[in-house]
PDB file of C-alpha atoms and ligand atoms in Angstrom:
ATOM      1  CA  UNK K   1      13.745  16.436   4.971  1.00  0.00           C
ATOM      2  CA  UNK K   2      11.616  15.737   7.993  1.00  0.00           C
ATOM      3  CA  UNK K   3      11.198  12.187   9.151  1.00  0.00           C
ATOM      4  CA  UNK K   4       8.287  11.110  11.297  1.00  0.00           C
ATOM      5  CA  UNK K   5       9.721   9.718  14.540  1.00  0.00           C
ATOM      6  CA  UNK K   6       8.963   6.222  15.767  1.00  0.00           C
ATOM      7  CA  UNK K   7       8.608   4.991  19.334  1.00  0.00           C
ATOM      8  CA  UNK K   8       8.786   1.195  19.258  1.00  0.00           C
ATOM      9  CA  UNK K   9       8.333  -1.124  22.219  1.00  0.00           C
ATOM     10  CA  UNK K  10      10.096  -4.483  22.203  1.00  0.00           C
ATOM     11  CA  UNK K  11       8.241  -6.566  24.772  1.00  0.00           C
ATOM     12  CA  UNK K  12      10.649  -9.492  24.359  1.00  0.00           C
ATOM     13  CA  UNK K  13       9.583 -12.718  26.120  1.00  0.00           C
ATOM     14  CA  UNK K  14       7.415 -10.967  28.695  1.00  0.00           C
ATOM     15  CA  UNK K  15       3.697 -10.811  29.498  1.00  0.00           C
ATOM     16  CA  UNK K  16       0.694 -13.089  29.225  1.00  0.00           C
ATOM     17  CA  UNK K  17      -2.139 -12.251  26.872  1.00  0.00           C
ATOM     18  CA  UNK K  18      -4.149 -10.608  29.669  1.00  0.00           C
ATOM     19  CA  UNK K  19      -1.215  -8.387  30.655  1.00  0.00           C
ATOM     20  CA  UNK K  20      -0.460  -7.597  27.008  1.00  0.00           C
ATOM     21  CA  UNK K  21      -4.083  -6.579  26.479  1.00  0.00           C
ATOM     22  CA  UNK K  22      -3.979  -4.261  29.474  1.00  0.00           C
ATOM     23  CA  UNK K  23      -0.719  -2.684  28.300  1.00  0.00           C
ATOM     24  CA  UNK K  24      -2.008  -2.205  24.748  1.00  0.00           C
ATOM     25  CA  UNK K  25      -5.210  -0.651  26.072  1.00  0.00           C
ATOM     26  CA  UNK K  26      -3.243   1.713  28.317  1.00  0.00           C
ATOM     27  CA  UNK K  27      -1.143   2.846  25.361  1.00  0.00           C
ATOM     28  CA  UNK K  28      -4.115   3.330  23.127  1.00  0.00           C
ATOM     29  CA  UNK K  29      -5.909   5.407  25.726  1.00  0.00           C
ATOM     30  CA  UNK K  30      -2.885   7.525  26.646  1.00  0.00           C
ATOM     31  CA  UNK K  31      -1.516   8.365  23.183  1.00  0.00           C
ATOM     32  CA  UNK K  32      -0.795  12.057  22.708  1.00  0.00           C
ATOM     33  CA  UNK K  33      -2.247  13.762  19.635  1.00  0.00           C
ATOM     34  CA  UNK K  34       0.309  14.389  16.860  1.00  0.00           C
ATOM     35  CA  UNK K  35       2.851  12.103  18.477  1.00  0.00           C
ATOM     36  CA  UNK K  36       5.354   9.788  16.828  1.00  0.00           C
ATOM     37  CA  UNK K  37       4.450   6.591  15.054  1.00  0.00           C
ATOM     38  CA  UNK K  38       4.031   3.967  17.791  1.00  0.00           C
ATOM     39  CA  UNK K  39       4.665   0.247  17.282  1.00  0.00           C
ATOM     40  CA  UNK K  40       4.776  -2.661  19.729  1.00  0.00           C
ATOM     41  CA  UNK K  41       6.482  -6.016  19.340  1.00  0.00           C
ATOM     42  CA  UNK K  42       4.832  -8.683  21.530  1.00  0.00           C
ATOM     43  CA  UNK K  43       5.864 -12.334  21.443  1.00  0.00           C
ATOM     44  CA  UNK K  44       4.133 -14.379  18.754  1.00  0.00           C
ATOM     45  CA  UNK K  45       1.342 -15.999  20.829  1.00  0.00           C
ATOM     46  CA  UNK K  46       0.269 -12.575  22.110  1.00  0.00           C
ATOM     47  CA  UNK K  47      -0.232 -11.070  18.648  1.00  0.00           C
ATOM     48  CA  UNK K  48      -3.958 -11.894  18.299  1.00  0.00           C
ATOM     49  CA  UNK K  49      -4.797 -10.361  21.696  1.00  0.00           C
ATOM     50  CA  UNK K  50      -2.736  -7.245  20.946  1.00  0.00           C
ATOM     51  CA  UNK K  51      -4.216  -6.945  17.465  1.00  0.00           C
ATOM     52  CA  UNK K  52      -7.686  -7.167  18.966  1.00  0.00           C
ATOM     53  CA  UNK K  53      -6.937  -4.329  21.405  1.00  0.00           C
ATOM     54  CA  UNK K  54      -5.169  -2.091  18.892  1.00  0.00           C
ATOM     55  CA  UNK K  55      -7.347  -2.602  15.800  1.00  0.00           C
ATOM     56  CA  UNK K  56      -8.498   0.768  14.502  1.00  0.00           C
ATOM     57  CA  UNK K  57      -5.960   2.668  16.632  1.00  0.00           C
ATOM     58  CA  UNK K  58      -2.845   4.412  15.323  1.00  0.00           C
ATOM     59  CA  UNK K  59      -0.613   1.956  17.201  1.00  0.00           C
ATOM     60  CA  UNK K  60       0.944  -0.703  14.986  1.00  0.00           C
ATOM     61  CA  UNK K  61       2.281  -4.108  15.949  1.00  0.00           C
ATOM     62  CA  UNK K  62       4.864  -6.503  14.633  1.00  0.00           C
ATOM     63  CA  UNK K  63       6.879  -9.666  15.172  1.00  0.00           C
ATOM     64  CA  UNK K  64      10.167  -9.803  17.049  1.00  0.00           C
ATOM     65  CA  UNK K  65      11.723 -12.094  14.441  1.00  0.00           C
ATOM     66  CA  UNK K  66      10.771 -14.080  11.342  1.00  0.00           C
ATOM     67  CA  UNK K  67      11.901 -16.958   9.188  1.00  0.00           C
ATOM     68  CA  UNK K  68      13.664 -16.261   5.917  1.00  0.00           C
ATOM     69  CA  UNK K  69      11.479 -18.973   4.353  1.00  0.00           C
ATOM     70  CA  UNK K  70       7.802 -18.610   3.540  1.00  0.00           C
ATOM     71  CA  UNK K  71       6.649 -22.124   4.432  1.00  0.00           C
ATOM     72  CA  UNK K  72       8.056 -25.486   5.288  1.00  0.00           C
ATOM     73  CA  UNK K  73       9.414 -27.918   7.817  1.00  0.00           C
ATOM     74  CA  UNK K  74      11.029 -25.342  10.094  1.00  0.00           C
ATOM     75  CA  UNK K  75       9.997 -26.176  13.639  1.00  0.00           C
ATOM     76  CA  UNK K  76       9.776 -23.157  15.892  1.00  0.00           C
ATOM     77  CA  UNK K  77      10.008 -20.578  13.112  1.00  0.00           C
ATOM     78  CA  UNK K  78       7.366 -18.082  12.031  1.00  0.00           C
ATOM     79  CA  UNK K  79       6.718 -17.233   8.395  1.00  0.00           C
ATOM     80  CA  UNK K  80       6.573 -13.637   7.194  1.00  0.00           C
ATOM     81  CA  UNK K  81       3.186 -14.546   5.737  1.00  0.00           C
ATOM     82  CA  UNK K  82       1.977 -15.701   9.159  1.00  0.00           C
ATOM     83  CA  UNK K  83       2.980 -12.290  10.484  1.00  0.00           C
ATOM     84  CA  UNK K  84       1.049 -10.409   7.828  1.00  0.00           C
ATOM     85  CA  UNK K  85      -1.857 -12.786   8.448  1.00  0.00           C
ATOM     86  CA  UNK K  86      -1.745 -11.696  12.111  1.00  0.00           C
ATOM     87  CA  UNK K  87      -2.084  -8.088  10.983  1.00  0.00           C
ATOM     88  CA  UNK K  88       1.566  -7.201  11.496  1.00  0.00           C
ATOM     89  CA  UNK K  89       2.940  -4.368   9.476  1.00  0.00           C
ATOM     90  CA  UNK K  90       6.341  -4.405  11.183  1.00  0.00           C
ATOM     91  CA  UNK K  91       9.036  -6.889  12.140  1.00  0.00           C
ATOM     92  CA  UNK K  92      12.338  -6.667  14.024  1.00  0.00           C
ATOM     93  CA  UNK K  93      15.286  -8.182  12.184  1.00  0.00           C
ATOM     94  CA  UNK K  94      18.720  -8.888  13.608  1.00  0.00           C
ATOM     95  CA  UNK K  95      18.076  -7.899  17.210  1.00  0.00           C
ATOM     96  CA  UNK K  96      21.258  -8.378  19.228  1.00  0.00           C
ATOM     97  CA  UNK K  97      19.566 -11.091  21.289  1.00  0.00           C
ATOM     98  CA  UNK K  98      19.132 -12.992  18.002  1.00  0.00           C
ATOM     99  CA  UNK K  99      22.590 -12.179  16.673  1.00  0.00           C
ATOM    100  CA  UNK K 100      24.432 -12.969  19.893  1.00  0.00           C
ATOM    101  CA  UNK K 101      22.084 -15.366  21.676  1.00  0.00           C
ATOM    102  CA  UNK K 102      21.091 -17.406  18.625  1.00  0.00           C
ATOM    103  CA  UNK K 103      24.094 -17.076  16.358  1.00  0.00           C
ATOM    104  CA  UNK K 104      22.437 -15.058  13.598  1.00  0.00           C
ATOM    105  CA  UNK K 105      25.080 -13.751  11.226  1.00  0.00           C
ATOM    106  CA  UNK K 106      24.833 -10.989   8.632  1.00  0.00           C
ATOM    107  CA  UNK K 107      23.900 -13.473   5.893  1.00  0.00           C
ATOM    108  CA  UNK K 108      20.938 -14.849   7.857  1.00  0.00           C
ATOM    109  CA  UNK K 109      19.849 -11.354   8.885  1.00  0.00           C
ATOM    110  CA  UNK K 110      20.033 -10.299   5.220  1.00  0.00           C
ATOM    111  CA  UNK K 111      17.880 -13.279   4.226  1.00  0.00           C
ATOM    112  CA  UNK K 112      15.291 -12.401   6.858  1.00  0.00           C
ATOM    113  CA  UNK K 113      15.294  -8.792   5.759  1.00  0.00           C
ATOM    114  CA  UNK K 114      14.675  -9.742   2.143  1.00  0.00           C
ATOM    115  CA  UNK K 115      11.893 -12.120   3.219  1.00  0.00           C
ATOM    116  CA  UNK K 116      10.246  -9.395   5.291  1.00  0.00           C
ATOM    117  CA  UNK K 117      10.365  -6.883   2.461  1.00  0.00           C
ATOM    118  CA  UNK K 118       9.142  -9.492  -0.007  1.00  0.00           C
ATOM    119  CA  UNK K 119       6.093 -10.127   2.186  1.00  0.00           C
ATOM    120  CA  UNK K 120       5.304  -6.423   2.442  1.00  0.00           C
ATOM    121  CA  UNK K 121       6.443  -6.083   6.054  1.00  0.00           C
ATOM    122  CA  UNK K 122       8.365  -3.035   7.245  1.00  0.00           C
ATOM    123  CA  UNK K 123      11.551  -4.337   8.878  1.00  0.00           C
ATOM    124  CA  UNK K 124      13.462  -2.553  11.609  1.00  0.00           C
ATOM    125  CA  UNK K 125      17.046  -3.630  11.089  1.00  0.00           C
ATOM    126  CA  UNK K 126      18.796  -3.794  14.472  1.00  0.00           C
ATOM    127  CA  UNK K 127      22.546  -3.447  14.632  1.00  0.00           C
ATOM    128  CA  UNK K 128      25.189  -2.489  17.156  1.00  0.00           C
ATOM    129  CA  UNK K 129      28.653  -3.171  18.464  1.00  0.00           C
ATOM    130  CA  UNK K 130      29.586  -5.112  21.595  1.00  0.00           C
ATOM    131  CA  UNK K 131      31.557  -3.495  24.412  1.00  0.00           C
ATOM    132  CA  UNK K 132      34.614  -5.456  23.378  1.00  0.00           C
ATOM    133  CA  UNK K 133      34.332  -4.245  19.784  1.00  0.00           C
ATOM    134  CA  UNK K 134      33.966  -0.632  20.944  1.00  0.00           C
ATOM    135  CA  UNK K 135      36.976  -0.945  23.239  1.00  0.00           C
ATOM    136  CA  UNK K 136      38.998  -2.440  20.400  1.00  0.00           C
ATOM    137  CA  UNK K 137      38.164   0.572  18.197  1.00  0.00           C
ATOM    138  CA  UNK K 138      36.101  -1.575  15.819  1.00  0.00           C
ATOM    139  CA  UNK K 139      32.725   0.178  16.192  1.00  0.00           C
ATOM    140  CA  UNK K 140      32.594   1.671  12.674  1.00  0.00           C
ATOM    141  CA  UNK K 141      33.851  -1.486  11.014  1.00  0.00           C
ATOM    142  CA  UNK K 142      31.160  -3.543  12.790  1.00  0.00           C
ATOM    143  CA  UNK K 143      28.293  -1.125  12.157  1.00  0.00           C
ATOM    144  CA  UNK K 144      29.384  -0.588   8.566  1.00  0.00           C
ATOM    145  CA  UNK K 145      29.525  -4.324   7.876  1.00  0.00           C
ATOM    146  CA  UNK K 146      26.124  -4.975   9.437  1.00  0.00           C
ATOM    147  CA  UNK K 147      24.544  -2.097   7.522  1.00  0.00           C
ATOM    148  CA  UNK K 148      26.151  -2.951   4.172  1.00  0.00           C
ATOM    149  CA  UNK K 149      24.838  -6.532   4.270  1.00  0.00           C
ATOM    150  CA  UNK K 150      21.342  -5.251   4.958  1.00  0.00           C
ATOM    151  CA  UNK K 151      21.383  -2.518   2.324  1.00  0.00           C
ATOM    152  CA  UNK K 152      22.405  -5.051  -0.278  1.00  0.00           C
ATOM    153  CA  UNK K 153      19.557  -7.362   0.764  1.00  0.00           C
ATOM    154  CA  UNK K 154      17.058  -4.494   0.703  1.00  0.00           C
ATOM    155  CA  UNK K 155      17.864  -3.906  -2.980  1.00  0.00           C
ATOM    156  CA  UNK K 156      16.720  -0.307  -3.051  1.00  0.00           C
ATOM    157  CA  UNK K 157      13.790  -0.646  -0.646  1.00  0.00           C
ATOM    158  CA  UNK K 158      13.582   1.713   2.306  1.00  0.00           C
ATOM    159  CA  UNK K 159      14.968   0.539   5.647  1.00  0.00           C
ATOM    160  CA  UNK K 160      14.328   1.624   9.191  1.00  0.00           C
ATOM    161  CA  UNK K 161      17.437   1.065  11.292  1.00  0.00           C
ATOM    162  CA  UNK K 162      17.788   0.702  15.067  1.00  0.00           C
ATOM    163  CA  UNK K 163      21.245   1.420  16.442  1.00  0.00           C
ATOM    164  CA  UNK K 164      21.437  -0.625  19.610  1.00  0.00           C
ATOM    165  CA  UNK K 165      24.887  -0.838  21.169  1.00  0.00           C
ATOM    166  CA  UNK K 166      24.938  -4.303  22.722  1.00  0.00           C
ATOM    167  CA  UNK K 167      26.563  -2.946  25.892  1.00  0.00           C
ATOM    168  CA  UNK K 168      23.576  -0.647  26.435  1.00  0.00           C
ATOM    169  CA  UNK K 169      20.783  -3.212  26.056  1.00  0.00           C
ATOM    170  CA  UNK K 170      19.148  -4.087  29.342  1.00  0.00           C
ATOM    171  CA  UNK K 171      22.168  -2.841  31.281  1.00  0.00           C
ATOM    172  CA  UNK K 172      21.028   0.617  32.378  1.00  0.00           C
ATOM    173  CA  UNK K 173      24.212   1.821  30.676  1.00  0.00           C
ATOM    174  CA  UNK K 174      22.759   4.133  28.004  1.00  0.00           C
ATOM    175  CA  UNK K 175      24.919   5.600  25.246  1.00  0.00           C
ATOM    176  CA  UNK K 176      25.511   9.300  25.816  1.00  0.00           C
ATOM    177  CA  UNK K 177      23.671  11.589  23.405  1.00  0.00           C
ATOM    178  CA  UNK K 178      27.080  12.328  21.809  1.00  0.00           C
ATOM    179  CA  UNK K 179      27.891   8.634  21.332  1.00  0.00           C
ATOM    180  CA  UNK K 180      24.435   7.986  19.896  1.00  0.00           C
ATOM    181  CA  UNK K 181      24.568  10.964  17.519  1.00  0.00           C
ATOM    182  CA  UNK K 182      28.048   9.994  16.351  1.00  0.00           C
ATOM    183  CA  UNK K 183      26.870   6.468  15.493  1.00  0.00           C
ATOM    184  CA  UNK K 184      23.648   7.680  13.869  1.00  0.00           C
ATOM    185  CA  UNK K 185      25.537  10.212  11.736  1.00  0.00           C
ATOM    186  CA  UNK K 186      27.959   7.454  10.706  1.00  0.00           C
ATOM    187  CA  UNK K 187      25.046   5.188   9.723  1.00  0.00           C
ATOM    188  CA  UNK K 188      23.343   7.946   7.735  1.00  0.00           C
ATOM    189  CA  UNK K 189      26.563   8.737   5.860  1.00  0.00           C
ATOM    190  CA  UNK K 190      27.043   5.072   5.112  1.00  0.00           C
ATOM    191  CA  UNK K 191      23.444   4.797   3.887  1.00  0.00           C
ATOM    192  CA  UNK K 192      24.105   7.752   1.625  1.00  0.00           C
ATOM    193  CA  UNK K 193      27.176   6.037   0.165  1.00  0.00           C
ATOM    194  CA  UNK K 194      25.422   2.726  -0.341  1.00  0.00           C
ATOM    195  CA  UNK K 195      21.810   3.659  -1.091  1.00  0.00           C
ATOM    196  CA  UNK K 196      21.943   7.288  -2.198  1.00  0.00           C
ATOM    197  CA  UNK K 197      21.211  10.662  -0.709  1.00  0.00           C
ATOM    198  CA  UNK K 198      17.414  10.498  -0.872  1.00  0.00           C
ATOM    199  CA  UNK K 199      17.229   7.103   0.837  1.00  0.00           C
ATOM    200  CA  UNK K 200      19.646   8.224   3.550  1.00  0.00           C
ATOM    201  CA  UNK K 201      17.680  11.395   4.210  1.00  0.00           C
ATOM    202  CA  UNK K 202      14.387   9.499   4.383  1.00  0.00           C
ATOM    203  CA  UNK K 203      15.526   6.552   6.513  1.00  0.00           C
ATOM    204  CA  UNK K 204      14.602   6.628  10.138  1.00  0.00           C
ATOM    205  CA  UNK K 205      17.371   5.638  12.530  1.00  0.00           C
ATOM    206  CA  UNK K 206      16.188   4.735  16.022  1.00  0.00           C
ATOM    207  CA  UNK K 207      18.293   4.415  19.132  1.00  0.00           C
ATOM    208  CA  UNK K 208      17.871   1.503  21.537  1.00  0.00           C
ATOM    209  CA  UNK K 209      19.585   0.513  24.760  1.00  0.00           C
ATOM    210  CA  UNK K 210      18.328   1.436  28.220  1.00  0.00           C
ATOM    211  CA  UNK K 211      16.075   4.249  27.008  1.00  0.00           C
ATOM    212  CA  UNK K 212      14.044   5.561  29.945  1.00  0.00           C
ATOM    213  CA  UNK K 213      11.671   8.467  30.502  1.00  0.00           C
ATOM    214  CA  UNK K 214      14.481  10.464  32.088  1.00  0.00           C
ATOM    215  CA  UNK K 215      16.997  10.157  29.245  1.00  0.00           C
ATOM    216  CA  UNK K 216      14.684  10.091  26.205  1.00  0.00           C
ATOM    217  CA  UNK K 217      14.311  13.833  25.614  1.00  0.00           C
ATOM    218  CA  UNK K 218      18.038  14.520  25.741  1.00  0.00           C
ATOM    219  CA  UNK K 219      18.763  11.699  23.292  1.00  0.00           C
ATOM    220  CA  UNK K 220      15.889  12.645  21.006  1.00  0.00           C
ATOM    221  CA  UNK K 221      17.204  16.197  20.707  1.00  0.00           C
ATOM    222  CA  UNK K 222      20.063  14.870  18.565  1.00  0.00           C
ATOM    223  CA  UNK K 223      19.715  15.567  14.876  1.00  0.00           C
ATOM    224  CA  UNK K 224      20.089  12.072  13.467  1.00  0.00           C
ATOM    225  CA  UNK K 225      17.990  10.314  16.077  1.00  0.00           C
ATOM    226  CA  UNK K 226      14.506   9.572  14.793  1.00  0.00           C
ATOM    227  CA  UNK K 227      13.041   7.800  17.788  1.00  0.00           C
ATOM    228  CA  UNK K 228      13.575   4.758  19.948  1.00  0.00           C
ATOM    229  CA  UNK K 229      13.411   1.001  20.221  1.00  0.00           C
ATOM    230  CA  UNK K 230      12.606   0.476  23.886  1.00  0.00           C
ATOM    231  CA  UNK K 231      12.800  -2.758  25.845  1.00  0.00           C
ATOM    232  CA  UNK K 232      12.260  -2.703  29.609  1.00  0.00           C
ATOM    233  CA  UNK K 233      10.658   0.725  29.806  1.00  0.00           C
ATOM    234  CA  UNK K 234       8.041  -0.233  27.188  1.00  0.00           C
ATOM    235  CA  UNK K 235       6.512  -2.821  29.524  1.00  0.00           C
ATOM    236  CA  UNK K 236       4.824  -0.166  31.592  1.00  0.00           C
ATOM    237  CA  UNK K 237       2.257   2.096  29.895  1.00  0.00           C
ATOM    238  CA  UNK K 238       3.164   5.143  31.980  1.00  0.00           C
ATOM    239  CA  UNK K 239       6.889   4.969  31.254  1.00  0.00           C
ATOM    240  CA  UNK K 240       6.448   4.100  27.577  1.00  0.00           C
ATOM    241  CA  UNK K 241       3.949   6.952  27.168  1.00  0.00           C
ATOM    242  CA  UNK K 242       6.501   9.320  28.727  1.00  0.00           C
ATOM    243  CA  UNK K 243       9.062   8.178  26.132  1.00  0.00           C
ATOM    244  CA  UNK K 244       6.457   8.565  23.390  1.00  0.00           C
ATOM    245  CA  UNK K 245       5.793  12.103  24.603  1.00  0.00           C
ATOM    246  CA  UNK K 246       9.531  12.837  24.441  1.00  0.00           C
ATOM    247  CA  UNK K 247       9.424  12.052  20.687  1.00  0.00           C
ATOM    248  CA  UNK K 248       6.662  14.562  20.113  1.00  0.00           C
ATOM    249  CA  UNK K 249       8.569  17.648  19.044  1.00  0.00           C
ATOM    250  CA  UNK K 250       9.099  17.060  15.370  1.00  0.00           C
ATOM    251  CA  UNK K 251       6.301  14.598  14.704  1.00  0.00           C
ATOM    252  CA  UNK K 252       3.930  14.065  11.862  1.00  0.00           C
ATOM    253  CA  UNK K 253       5.403  16.327   9.207  1.00  0.00           C
ATOM    254  CA  UNK K 254       6.238  13.610   6.758  1.00  0.00           C
ATOM    255  CA  UNK K 255       4.517  10.363   5.885  1.00  0.00           C
ATOM    256  CA  UNK K 256       4.723   7.338   8.101  1.00  0.00           C
ATOM    257  CA  UNK K 257       6.032   4.948   5.511  1.00  0.00           C
ATOM    258  CA  UNK K 258       9.192   3.119   6.549  1.00  0.00           C
TER     259      UNK K 258
HETATM  260  P1  LIG Y   1      16.305  -2.109  26.817  1.00  0.00           P
HETATM  261  O1  LIG Y   1      16.186  -3.021  25.497  1.00  0.00           O
HETATM  262  O2  LIG Y   1      15.543  -0.822  26.539  1.00  0.00           O
HETATM  263  O3  LIG Y   1      15.677  -2.916  27.898  1.00  0.00           O
HETATM  264  O4  LIG Y   1      17.752  -1.829  27.019  1.00  0.00           O
HETATM  265  C1  LIG Y   1      16.280  -2.464  24.204  1.00  0.00           C
HETATM  266  C2  LIG Y   1      16.143  -3.538  23.158  1.00  0.00           C
HETATM  267  O5  LIG Y   1      16.638  -4.647  23.365  1.00  0.00           O
HETATM  268  O6  LIG Y   1      15.535  -3.335  22.085  1.00  0.00           O
END
């Protein structure tokens, strides 16, 4: 089964609305024909400016996080319904900077995932092992546990997964194509066990962690890698467009639904 690749840009807590507009415009203007699905994740206050620039273009946008509740007295949180109201189709869930910097555990991530799906958002479930866990030989146990909790919360709905080894995020220390493929193949097998063969074959598994224009093509050549979640290199239109171009080879054969 062919899966349409995704190139996603996680802009984290960077940019002002003017800079985000310029970046969105640069992407829109430079998109290759028949490329991967492209999505950007600006911080919440930038969403209206980005939506304004990208409306009517093939580039989608989403939130970097969400609340597991729909409404209420939850200072600082953003409702899934506020994201859909801002035109978001996508949302990141369980990014390592949330799991490790803000103490989000599998139960909270599962709640957020269910809330996203319930609101009609397409979540990208982020997971990955720390360097310490890899060194201790616990990589598969960690990835398996993170994935199982999410699959249960998704209750049969399709997931997009981003494998982001924590030791590779923002460090310049990218996983080798072999390490990435090994983890992606593990995740696809696990999805097959937990959600069935069809769901596993249809699910897109992205790689994230120091993806750059000069390592994207080699990583993307791996069978179970369906695109990228890019941090630093997505903040510059030229470098993100080069990564988008590297995901071009097997694009657009299947539908773009998550
Ligand atoms: P990076 O970030 O590309 O800057 O390593 C990836 C991510 O955090 O999603």
